[in-house]
């Protein structure tokens, strides 16, 4: 068997090496956008569903199809080795190749995540084991498919069509059934071992594939595989084409006008709601009392806002508790248009800001309803302010907290700062941004009343048409404010005065220093002090942005947790790069992560 191994390595090693480099480049792209998806090992999940399948398919083609179609298998049969040993050696060699590719992707993903988030070994193994089981099962299937010779393409088309039909016609969520479930969101989150049924199905597929492969290569002295490796006859081509054509016609007729069911989470802490399902998927460190209190507060916010703005019933609002995330990080899971709103957050951490999560949920509901037109700069301040205000209606303590956050913000309210609201909110950060937008909307409520503000928001945040009518004839916020008799300049002055009277600045002084490293490379050194004394617990954020990028996403910056007055950024940047730099500190008095410094610059 060892000689077969060396033979395959010499013959196919260069192909696998090139593939490995391409896989590494693809994984690097996935890692850069993985934080937007939902799960510490989401990049590994994407790898397994794409490059992992390619590794197995190419392995089957090189090790099996190429041998039989090129008739080089006849040479192997002349060696003093049994057909069983030759077939077994090929199977094991291919398994080693796909497993090595998957394990390397797992290790790279684990290393990438540990740069910003602590990922224990146990959690990492929760991702490695299902990855290897999945790759083993699919490789075994590819091995058998390769031995089908001229019928292998027909096999893959029928197999893919069958899975698609199950999903579309049978309304079976294929990714939620074994063996596909083993590489679903559970692998991406990596907080538990795979279900026993998933493991058993993967092992059975692997074993059955291995047995079938040995039978096809040894039965009748290998005549079955050798016969199948020949070319199709004209009759076989016509029969195959006719079969596929009929199958596609039937499938297109059966799948017409069928909708997938909306996304839903199982085992959630539910809350009955007249506006749609609302739930929390609790995790480690989240008590039942904490979970019910959080979902109750979210339900009150969502139900009252949706009813007040007269939005239609929601597809769902879900929160996934995930330990390992920083308490100030709240990430939305990207889903389809009809799948609702899903956020991941470390809700069990004592420093978790529930107001921030509730703000994000309401913000997303309104933004989705308006096809993101609520994010237009002329009305974005109303969106942020309404989402902040709605969380603390009737809550004197919450209102006082948001006023205090607004007062501590290093950015004040003015016509200029509101006209450039996206830039203003980014510079303030979520904590201060919620505070200053709340103060502005609260002042508007004092002037015209809450009912009038809701009616105003209902008209501004109406569902847009899919044509030019919105751009030409939609109601503009400045015109609606005038209609309500609001002098916006005076409103801003009153709000700014109320903001300053609610408290004062925190006294932090954050700075950065660019340290040339030679070769056009630069490191960034952050420093933070308060009232002249160094601060010992804070974090620096840094990210490289494109020349036309207007803002920075929650998951883009690299984070460095500081335990002294100074800290070096985790990345090195090149000359000409455009950088986003910020410093944030957990402020117990404000119960949030306060952004005390933020800067954009281009490296010389």
Coordinates of C-alpha atoms in Angstrom, one line a residue:
X1 CA 0.0 0.0 0.0
X2 CA 2.9 2.3 0.7
X3 CA 4.1 2.0 -2.9
X4 CA 0.6 3.0 -4.1
X5 CA 0.7 6.0 -1.8
X6 CA 4.0 7.2 -3.2
X7 CA 2.8 6.6 -6.8
X8 CA -0.4 8.7 -6.2
X9 CA 1.6 11.4 -4.5
X10 CA 4.1 11.7 -7.3
X11 CA 1.4 11.7 -10.0
X12 CA -1.2 14.0 -8.3
X13 CA 0.8 15.9 -5.7
X14 CA 1.2 19.0 -7.9
X15 CA -2.5 19.2 -8.6
X16 CA -3.3 18.9 -4.9
X17 CA -0.7 21.5 -4.0
X18 CA -2.1 24.1 -6.5
X19 CA -5.6 23.4 -5.1
X20 CA -4.4 23.8 -1.6
X21 CA -3.1 27.3 -2.4
X22 CA -6.4 28.2 -4.1
X23 CA -8.3 26.9 -1.0
X24 CA -6.1 29.1 1.2
X25 CA -7.0 32.2 -0.8
X26 CA -10.7 31.3 -0.8
X27 CA -10.6 30.7 3.0
X28 CA -8.9 34.1 3.5
X29 CA -11.8 35.8 1.7
X30 CA -14.3 33.9 3.8
X31 CA -12.5 34.8 7.0
X32 CA -12.6 38.5 6.2
X33 CA -16.4 38.4 5.9
X34 CA -17.1 35.6 8.4
X35 CA -18.0 37.9 11.3
X36 CA -21.0 39.1 9.3
X37 CA -22.5 35.7 9.0
X38 CA -23.2 34.3 12.5
X39 CA -20.7 31.9 14.2
X40 CA -17.1 31.7 15.1
X41 CA -16.5 28.9 12.6
X42 CA -18.8 30.2 9.8
X43 CA -15.8 30.5 7.5
X44 CA -15.1 26.8 8.1
X45 CA -18.7 26.0 7.3
X46 CA -18.5 27.9 4.0
X47 CA -15.2 26.2 3.2
X48 CA -16.8 22.7 3.8
X49 CA -19.7 23.5 1.5
X50 CA -17.5 24.8 -1.3
X51 CA -13.8 24.0 -1.3
X52 CA -14.3 20.9 0.8
X53 CA -16.7 19.5 -1.9
X54 CA -14.2 20.5 -4.6
X55 CA -11.4 18.7 -2.8
X56 CA -13.4 15.5 -2.7
X57 CA -14.6 15.8 -6.3
X58 CA -11.1 16.5 -7.6
X59 CA -9.7 13.7 -5.5
X60 CA -12.3 11.2 -7.0
X61 CA -11.5 12.4 -10.5
X62 CA -7.7 12.1 -10.2
X63 CA -7.6 8.9 -8.2
X64 CA -10.4 6.9 -9.8
X65 CA -11.8 8.4 -13.0
X66 CA -8.4 9.2 -14.5
X67 CA -7.1 5.7 -13.8
X68 CA -9.9 3.8 -15.4
X69 CA -10.6 6.1 -18.4
X70 CA -6.8 6.2 -19.1
X71 CA -6.6 2.4 -18.7
X72 CA -3.6 2.9 -16.3
X73 CA -5.6 0.8 -13.9
X74 CA -4.5 -2.2 -16.0
X75 CA -0.9 -1.5 -15.0
X76 CA -1.8 -1.5 -11.3
X77 CA -3.4 -4.9 -11.7
X78 CA -0.1 -6.4 -12.9
X79 CA 1.6 -5.5 -9.7
X80 CA 1.9 -8.2 -6.9
X81 CA -0.9 -6.5 -5.0
X82 CA -4.5 -7.5 -4.7
X83 CA -7.3 -5.4 -6.2
X84 CA -8.6 -4.9 -2.7
X85 CA -5.3 -3.4 -1.4
X86 CA -5.1 -1.1 -4.5
X87 CA -8.6 0.2 -4.0
X88 CA -8.2 0.6 -0.3
X89 CA -5.0 2.5 -0.7
X90 CA -6.7 4.9 -3.2
X91 CA -9.6 5.4 -0.8
X92 CA -7.3 6.1 2.2
X93 CA -5.1 8.4 0.1
X94 CA -8.1 10.4 -1.0
X95 CA -9.5 10.5 2.6
X96 CA -6.2 11.8 3.9
X97 CA -6.3 14.6 1.2
X98 CA -9.8 15.8 2.0
X99 CA -9.3 15.5 5.8
X100 CA -6.0 17.4 5.6
X101 CA -7.7 20.2 3.7
X102 CA -10.5 20.4 6.2
X103 CA -8.2 20.2 9.2
X104 CA -6.0 23.0 7.8
X105 CA -9.1 25.2 7.2
X106 CA -10.3 24.5 10.8
X107 CA -6.9 25.4 12.2
X108 CA -6.7 28.6 10.2
X109 CA -10.2 29.6 11.3
X110 CA -9.5 28.9 14.9
X111 CA -6.3 30.9 14.8
X112 CA -8.2 33.8 13.1
X113 CA -10.9 33.8 15.7
X114 CA -8.5 33.7 18.7
X115 CA -7.0 37.1 17.5
X116 CA -10.2 38.8 18.7
X117 CA -12.3 36.3 20.7
X118 CA -11.2 33.6 23.1
X119 CA -12.1 30.2 21.7
X120 CA -11.4 27.3 24.0
X121 CA -10.1 24.0 22.6
X122 CA -13.3 22.2 23.5
X123 CA -15.3 24.6 21.4
X124 CA -12.9 24.3 18.5
X125 CA -13.2 20.5 18.6
X126 CA -17.0 21.0 18.3
X127 CA -16.2 22.3 14.8
X128 CA -13.4 19.9 13.8
X129 CA -15.2 16.6 14.5
X130 CA -18.3 17.3 12.4
X131 CA -16.1 18.8 9.6
X132 CA -14.1 15.5 9.4
X133 CA -17.2 13.4 9.5
X134 CA -18.8 15.4 6.7
X135 CA -15.7 15.3 4.5
X136 CA -15.3 11.5 5.1
X137 CA -18.9 10.8 4.1
X138 CA -18.7 13.0 0.9
X139 CA -15.4 11.6 -0.1
X140 CA -16.8 8.1 0.2
X141 CA -19.7 9.1 -2.1
X142 CA -17.2 10.7 -4.6
X143 CA -15.2 7.5 -4.6
X144 CA -18.2 5.4 -5.6
X145 CA -19.4 8.0 -8.1
X146 CA -15.9 7.9 -9.8
X147 CA -16.2 4.1 -10.2
X148 CA -19.5 4.6 -12.1
X149 CA -17.5 5.8 -15.1
X150 CA -19.6 7.1 -17.9
X151 CA -22.7 7.3 -15.6
X152 CA -21.0 9.5 -13.0
X153 CA -22.2 12.8 -14.4
X154 CA -25.7 11.5 -14.7
X155 CA -25.5 10.3 -11.1
X156 CA -24.4 13.8 -9.8
X157 CA -27.2 15.6 -11.8
X158 CA -29.8 13.2 -10.5
X159 CA -28.5 13.4 -7.0
X160 CA -28.5 17.2 -7.0
X161 CA -31.9 17.4 -8.6
X162 CA -33.2 15.0 -6.0
X163 CA -31.9 17.2 -3.1
X164 CA -33.3 20.3 -4.7
X165 CA -36.7 18.6 -5.2
X166 CA -36.8 17.6 -1.6
X167 CA -36.1 21.2 -0.6
X168 CA -38.5 22.9 -3.0
X169 CA -41.2 20.3 -3.7
X170 CA -41.2 18.3 -0.5
X171 CA -40.6 21.4 1.7
X172 CA -37.9 19.4 3.5
X173 CA -35.2 21.7 4.8
X174 CA -32.3 19.6 3.5
X175 CA -29.7 21.5 5.6
X176 CA -31.6 20.5 8.7
X177 CA -31.5 16.7 7.9
X178 CA -28.6 14.3 8.3
X179 CA -25.9 14.3 7.0
X180 CA -26.2 18.0 6.0
X181 CA -27.2 19.1 9.4
X182 CA -23.8 18.3 10.8
X183 CA -22.3 21.3 9.0
X184 CA -25.2 23.7 9.6
X185 CA -25.3 26.6 12.0
X186 CA -24.4 24.2 14.9
X187 CA -20.9 23.9 13.4
X188 CA -20.6 27.6 12.8
X189 CA -21.5 28.4 16.4
X190 CA -19.4 25.5 17.7
X191 CA -21.0 25.3 21.2
X192 CA -22.0 21.6 21.3
X193 CA -21.1 18.2 19.9
X194 CA -23.0 17.0 16.8
X195 CA -26.2 15.1 17.3
X196 CA -25.8 11.3 17.6
X197 CA -28.0 10.8 14.5
X198 CA -25.8 13.1 12.4
X199 CA -22.7 11.2 13.5
X200 CA -24.3 7.8 12.8
X201 CA -25.5 8.8 9.3
X202 CA -22.1 10.2 8.3
X203 CA -20.4 7.0 9.5
X204 CA -22.9 4.8 7.7
X205 CA -22.4 6.7 4.4
X206 CA -18.7 6.5 4.8
X207 CA -18.7 2.8 5.5
X208 CA -21.3 1.9 2.8
X209 CA -19.3 4.0 0.3
X210 CA -16.1 2.2 1.1
X211 CA -17.8 -1.2 0.8
X212 CA -19.5 -0.4 -2.5
X213 CA -16.2 1.0 -3.8
X214 CA -14.4 -2.3 -2.9
X215 CA -17.2 -4.3 -4.5
X216 CA -17.1 -2.4 -7.8
X217 CA -13.3 -2.7 -8.0
X218 CA -13.0 -6.4 -7.1
X219 CA -16.2 -8.1 -8.3
X220 CA -15.7 -10.1 -11.4
X221 CA -12.0 -9.4 -11.2
X222 CA -12.7 -5.7 -11.6
X223 CA -14.8 -6.1 -14.7
X224 CA -17.7 -3.9 -13.4
X225 CA -15.6 -0.8 -12.9
X226 CA -13.7 -1.4 -16.1
X227 CA -16.8 -1.8 -18.2
X228 CA -18.4 1.3 -16.7
X229 CA -15.3 3.3 -17.6
X230 CA -16.0 3.0 -21.3
X231 CA -17.7 5.6 -23.4
X232 CA -21.5 5.9 -23.7
X233 CA -23.2 4.4 -26.7
X234 CA -25.5 6.6 -28.8
X235 CA -28.5 4.7 -27.2
X236 CA -27.2 5.4 -23.7
X237 CA -26.7 9.1 -24.5
X238 CA -30.3 9.5 -25.8
X239 CA -31.7 7.6 -22.8
X240 CA -29.8 9.7 -20.4
X241 CA -30.7 13.0 -22.1
X242 CA -34.4 12.0 -22.2
X243 CA -34.4 11.0 -18.6
X244 CA -32.9 14.4 -17.5
X245 CA -35.2 16.4 -19.8
X246 CA -38.3 14.7 -18.4
X247 CA -37.0 15.2 -14.9
X248 CA -36.4 18.9 -15.3
X249 CA -39.8 19.4 -16.9
X250 CA -41.6 17.7 -14.0
X251 CA -39.5 19.5 -11.5
X252 CA -40.2 22.9 -13.0
X253 CA -44.0 22.2 -13.0
X254 CA -43.9 21.0 -9.4
X255 CA -41.8 23.9 -8.0
X256 CA -43.9 26.7 -9.6
X257 CA -45.0 29.4 -7.1
X258 CA -43.7 27.6 -4.0
X259 CA -42.4 29.6 -1.1
X260 CA -39.9 28.4 1.5
X261 CA -41.0 28.6 5.1
X262 CA -39.6 31.4 7.1
X263 CA -36.5 31.0 9.2
X264 CA -37.2 29.8 12.8
X265 CA -35.2 28.6 15.7
X266 CA -36.0 25.6 17.8
X267 CA -35.6 25.2 21.6
X268 CA -36.1 29.0 22.1
X269 CA -37.5 30.8 25.1
X270 CA -40.7 31.9 23.3
X271 CA -43.0 34.9 23.8
X272 CA -46.5 34.9 22.4
X273 CA -46.9 37.9 20.2
X274 CA -49.6 39.3 17.9
X275 CA -47.0 40.7 15.5
X276 CA -45.0 37.5 14.9
X277 CA -42.7 35.0 16.7
X278 CA -40.2 36.3 19.2
X279 CA -37.7 34.1 21.0
X280 CA -34.3 33.8 22.7
X281 CA -32.0 30.8 22.1
X282 CA -30.4 30.7 25.6
X283 CA -26.8 29.6 26.0
X284 CA -24.3 28.9 28.7
X285 CA -24.4 31.4 31.6
X286 CA -27.9 32.6 30.8
X287 CA -30.4 31.8 33.6
X288 CA -34.1 31.1 32.8
X289 CA -35.0 34.3 34.7
X290 CA -32.5 36.4 32.7
X291 CA -33.8 35.0 29.5
X292 CA -37.4 35.6 30.2
X293 CA -36.8 39.1 31.4
X294 CA -34.9 40.0 28.3
X295 CA -37.4 38.4 25.9
X296 CA -40.3 40.1 27.8
X297 CA -38.6 43.5 27.3
X298 CA -37.9 42.9 23.7
X299 CA -41.5 41.7 23.1
X300 CA -42.9 44.9 24.7
X301 CA -40.7 47.1 22.4
X302 CA -41.4 45.2 19.2
X303 CA -45.1 44.7 19.6
X304 CA -45.8 48.3 20.6
X305 CA -43.6 49.8 17.9
X306 CA -45.0 47.5 15.1
X307 CA -48.5 48.3 16.1
X308 CA -47.9 52.0 16.5
X309 CA -46.2 52.3 13.0
X310 CA -48.9 49.9 11.6
X311 CA -46.3 47.5 10.1
X312 CA -47.5 44.1 8.9
X313 CA -46.8 40.9 10.9
X314 CA -43.1 40.1 11.2
X315 CA -41.5 36.9 10.1
X316 CA -39.8 36.6 13.5
X317 CA -37.4 38.3 16.0
X318 CA -34.8 36.0 17.6
X319 CA -31.8 36.5 19.8
X320 CA -29.1 33.8 20.0
X321 CA -27.0 33.9 23.2
X322 CA -23.4 33.2 22.3
X323 CA -20.6 33.1 24.9
X324 CA -17.2 34.2 23.6
X325 CA -18.5 37.4 22.1
X326 CA -17.4 40.6 23.8
X327 CA -20.3 42.1 25.8
X328 CA -20.4 45.2 23.6
X329 CA -20.7 43.3 20.4
X330 CA -24.1 42.7 18.9
X331 CA -24.1 41.0 15.5
X332 CA -27.0 40.6 13.1
X333 CA -27.2 37.2 11.3
X334 CA -27.7 37.9 7.5
X335 CA -30.8 36.0 6.3
X336 CA -33.4 36.3 3.6
X337 CA -35.9 39.1 3.2
X338 CA -38.7 36.9 4.6
X339 CA -36.7 35.4 7.4
X340 CA -37.0 38.1 10.1
X341 CA -34.5 39.6 12.4
X342 CA -31.8 37.4 14.2
X343 CA -29.1 38.8 16.4
X344 CA -26.2 37.2 18.3
X345 CA -25.0 38.6 21.6
X346 CA -23.3 37.5 24.8
X347 CA -26.4 38.2 26.9
X348 CA -25.1 36.2 29.8
X349 CA -22.2 38.6 30.5
X350 CA -22.7 40.9 33.4
X351 CA -21.5 43.9 31.3
X352 CA -24.0 43.2 28.5
X353 CA -26.0 46.3 27.5
X354 CA -29.6 45.1 26.9
X355 CA -30.6 48.6 25.8
X356 CA -28.1 48.4 22.9
X357 CA -29.5 45.1 21.7
X358 CA -33.1 46.3 21.9
X359 CA -32.1 49.4 20.0
X360 CA -30.6 47.3 17.3
X361 CA -33.7 45.2 16.9
X362 CA -36.0 48.1 16.5
X363 CA -33.6 49.8 14.2
X364 CA -33.4 46.7 12.0
X365 CA -37.2 46.3 11.9
X366 CA -37.8 49.8 10.6
X367 CA -34.8 49.6 8.2
X368 CA -36.0 46.3 6.7
X369 CA -39.6 47.7 6.3
X370 CA -38.3 50.7 4.3
X371 CA -35.8 48.7 2.2
X372 CA -33.1 50.6 4.0
X373 CA -34.5 54.0 2.9
X374 CA -34.8 54.9 6.6
X375 CA -30.9 55.0 6.6
X376 CA -30.9 58.0 4.3
X377 CA -29.1 60.7 6.0
X378 CA -32.0 63.2 6.1
X379 CA -34.0 60.9 8.3
X380 CA -31.5 58.6 9.9
X381 CA -31.4 60.7 13.1
X382 CA -35.2 60.0 13.5
X383 CA -34.6 56.3 13.1
X384 CA -31.9 56.2 15.7
X385 CA -33.7 58.5 18.1
X386 CA -37.0 56.6 17.8
X387 CA -35.4 53.2 18.3
X388 CA -33.6 54.6 21.4
X389 CA -36.6 56.5 22.7
X390 CA -39.0 53.5 22.3
X391 CA -36.9 51.3 24.6
X392 CA -37.3 53.6 27.6
X393 CA -40.9 54.7 27.2
X394 CA -42.3 54.8 30.8
X395 CA -38.9 53.8 32.2
X396 CA -37.6 56.7 34.2
X397 CA -34.3 55.0 35.1
X398 CA -33.7 54.1 31.4
X399 CA -34.5 57.7 30.3
X400 CA -32.1 59.1 32.8
X401 CA -29.4 56.7 31.7
X402 CA -29.7 57.7 28.0
X403 CA -29.7 61.4 29.0
X404 CA -26.5 60.7 30.9
X405 CA -25.0 59.0 27.9
X406 CA -25.9 61.9 25.7
X407 CA -24.4 64.4 28.1
X408 CA -21.1 62.4 28.1
X409 CA -20.9 62.3 24.3
X410 CA -17.9 64.2 22.9
X411 CA -20.1 65.3 20.0
X412 CA -22.9 67.8 20.4
X413 CA -26.1 68.4 18.5
X414 CA -26.1 71.1 15.8
X415 CA -27.6 71.5 12.4
X416 CA -24.2 70.5 10.8
X417 CA -23.8 67.4 12.9
X418 CA -27.4 66.3 12.1
X419 CA -26.9 67.0 8.4
X420 CA -23.9 64.6 8.5
X421 CA -25.6 62.2 10.8
X422 CA -24.0 59.0 9.6
X423 CA -20.6 60.5 10.3
X424 CA -21.7 61.9 13.6
X425 CA -23.1 58.6 14.9
X426 CA -20.0 56.6 13.8
X427 CA -17.8 59.1 15.6
X428 CA -19.9 58.9 18.7
X429 CA -20.3 55.1 18.7
X430 CA -23.5 53.2 19.7
X431 CA -23.4 54.2 23.4
X432 CA -23.1 58.0 22.8
X433 CA -25.1 57.8 19.5
X434 CA -28.1 56.3 21.3
X435 CA -27.8 59.1 23.9
X436 CA -27.7 62.1 21.6
X437 CA -30.4 60.7 19.2
X438 CA -32.6 60.0 22.2
X439 CA -32.2 63.6 23.5
X440 CA -33.2 65.0 20.1
X441 CA -36.3 62.8 19.7
X442 CA -37.2 63.3 23.3
X443 CA -37.2 67.1 22.7
X444 CA -39.4 66.6 19.7
X445 CA -41.9 64.5 21.8
X446 CA -41.9 67.3 24.4
X447 CA -42.8 69.8 21.7
X448 CA -45.5 68.1 19.6
X449 CA -46.3 65.0 21.7
X450 CA -45.6 61.3 21.3
X451 CA -48.7 60.6 19.2
X452 CA -47.6 63.3 16.6
X453 CA -44.1 61.9 16.5
X454 CA -45.4 58.4 15.9
X455 CA -47.7 59.7 13.1
X456 CA -44.6 61.5 11.6
X457 CA -42.6 58.3 11.8
X458 CA -45.4 56.4 10.2
X459 CA -45.3 58.6 7.2
X460 CA -41.5 58.8 6.9
X461 CA -41.0 55.1 7.4
X462 CA -43.6 53.9 4.9
X463 CA -42.8 51.0 2.7
X464 CA -41.4 52.4 -0.5
X465 CA -42.6 51.6 -4.0
X466 CA -40.4 49.8 -6.5
X467 CA -40.2 52.7 -8.9
X468 CA -39.3 56.4 -9.2
X469 CA -42.3 57.5 -7.2
X470 CA -40.3 57.5 -3.9
X471 CA -37.5 59.5 -5.3
X472 CA -39.8 62.1 -6.8
X473 CA -42.9 62.2 -4.6
X474 CA -42.2 60.6 -1.2
X475 CA -42.8 62.8 1.8
X476 CA -39.6 64.5 3.1
X477 CA -38.9 64.8 6.8
X478 CA -38.1 68.5 6.8
X479 CA -41.4 69.3 5.0
X480 CA -43.3 67.1 7.5
X481 CA -41.6 68.9 10.5
X482 CA -42.7 72.2 9.1
X483 CA -46.2 70.9 8.6
X484 CA -46.2 70.0 12.3
X485 CA -45.1 73.6 13.1
X486 CA -41.6 72.6 14.2
X487 CA -38.7 75.0 13.9
X488 CA -36.0 72.5 13.5
X489 CA -33.1 74.9 14.3
X490 CA -34.7 75.9 17.6
X491 CA -35.5 72.2 18.4
X492 CA -31.8 71.3 18.0
X493 CA -30.8 74.2 20.2
X494 CA -33.2 73.1 22.9
X495 CA -32.1 69.5 22.6
X496 CA -28.4 70.5 22.9
X497 CA -29.1 72.7 25.9
X498 CA -30.9 69.7 27.6
X499 CA -28.0 67.4 26.7
X500 CA -25.4 69.7 28.3
X501 CA -27.6 70.2 31.4
X502 CA -27.9 66.4 32.0
X503 CA -24.2 65.8 32.9
X504 CA -20.7 66.3 31.7
X505 CA -17.9 64.7 29.8
X506 CA -16.1 61.6 31.2
X507 CA -12.6 63.1 31.1
X508 CA -10.9 60.5 28.9
X509 CA -8.1 61.5 26.6
X510 CA -7.4 59.0 23.8
X511 CA -4.5 59.4 21.4
X512 CA -2.7 57.3 18.8
X513 CA 0.8 57.3 17.4
X514 CA 2.1 56.0 14.1
X515 CA 5.3 53.9 14.4
X516 CA 7.2 53.3 11.1
X517 CA 8.5 49.7 10.9
X518 CA 10.5 50.0 7.7
X519 CA 9.6 48.8 4.2
X520 CA 6.6 51.1 4.1
X521 CA 5.0 49.3 7.1
X522 CA 3.4 51.1 10.1
X523 CA 2.2 50.0 13.5
X524 CA -0.4 52.0 15.5
X525 CA 0.1 52.6 19.2
X526 CA -2.9 53.6 21.2
X527 CA -2.9 55.5 24.5
X528 CA -5.7 56.3 27.0
X529 CA -5.7 58.3 30.2
X530 CA -8.4 59.9 32.3
X531 CA -7.8 63.2 34.1
X532 CA -4.1 62.7 33.4
X533 CA -3.9 59.1 34.9
X534 CA -3.4 56.0 32.7
X535 CA -6.5 53.8 32.2
X536 CA -5.8 50.1 32.6
X537 CA -8.8 48.4 31.0
X538 CA -9.9 49.5 27.5
X539 CA -9.5 48.4 23.8
X540 CA -8.2 49.9 20.6
X541 CA -9.9 49.3 17.3
X542 CA -8.2 49.5 13.9
X543 CA -9.2 48.6 10.4
X544 CA -8.2 49.3 6.8
X545 CA -10.9 50.7 4.6
X546 CA -11.4 51.2 0.9
X547 CA -11.0 54.7 -0.6
X548 CA -14.7 55.2 -1.0
X549 CA -15.9 53.4 2.1
X550 CA -18.0 55.8 4.1
X551 CA -18.3 53.8 7.4
X552 CA -17.0 50.8 9.2
X553 CA -18.9 47.7 10.1
X554 CA -19.2 46.2 13.6
X555 CA -17.1 43.2 12.7
X556 CA -14.4 44.9 10.6
X557 CA -12.0 46.4 13.2
X558 CA -9.2 44.4 14.7
X559 CA -9.4 44.7 18.5
X560 CA -6.6 44.9 21.0
X561 CA -7.5 44.6 24.7
X562 CA -5.3 46.9 26.8
X563 CA -4.3 46.3 30.4
X564 CA -2.1 49.5 30.7
X565 CA -2.1 53.0 29.4
X566 CA -0.6 52.0 26.0
X567 CA -1.3 49.2 23.6
X568 CA -0.1 48.2 20.1
X569 CA -2.7 47.5 17.3
X570 CA -2.7 43.8 16.3
X571 CA -2.1 44.5 12.6
X572 CA 0.6 46.2 10.5
X573 CA -0.5 48.6 7.8
X574 CA 1.1 49.7 4.5
X575 CA 1.8 53.2 3.2
X576 CA -1.2 54.7 1.4
X577 CA -3.8 52.6 3.3
X578 CA -6.9 54.4 4.7
X579 CA -7.3 53.6 8.4
X580 CA -10.1 53.7 10.9
X581 CA -8.9 54.1 14.5
X582 CA -10.9 54.2 17.7
X583 CA -10.6 53.7 21.4
X584 CA -13.5 52.3 23.5
X585 CA -13.7 51.7 27.3
X586 CA -16.3 50.0 29.4
X587 CA -17.9 52.8 31.4
X588 CA -19.8 51.3 34.5
X589 CA -21.6 54.6 35.1
X590 CA -23.1 54.6 31.6
X591 CA -23.5 50.7 31.5
X592 CA -22.0 50.6 28.0
X593 CA -18.9 50.6 25.9
X594 CA -18.1 54.3 25.3
X595 CA -16.1 55.4 22.2
X596 CA -13.8 58.1 23.5
X597 CA -11.7 58.6 20.4
X598 CA -12.3 57.9 16.7
X599 CA -10.3 59.0 13.7
X600 CA -9.9 58.4 9.9
X601 CA -6.5 58.9 8.3
X602 CA -4.5 57.9 5.3
X603 CA -1.0 56.6 6.0
X604 CA 1.8 58.6 4.4

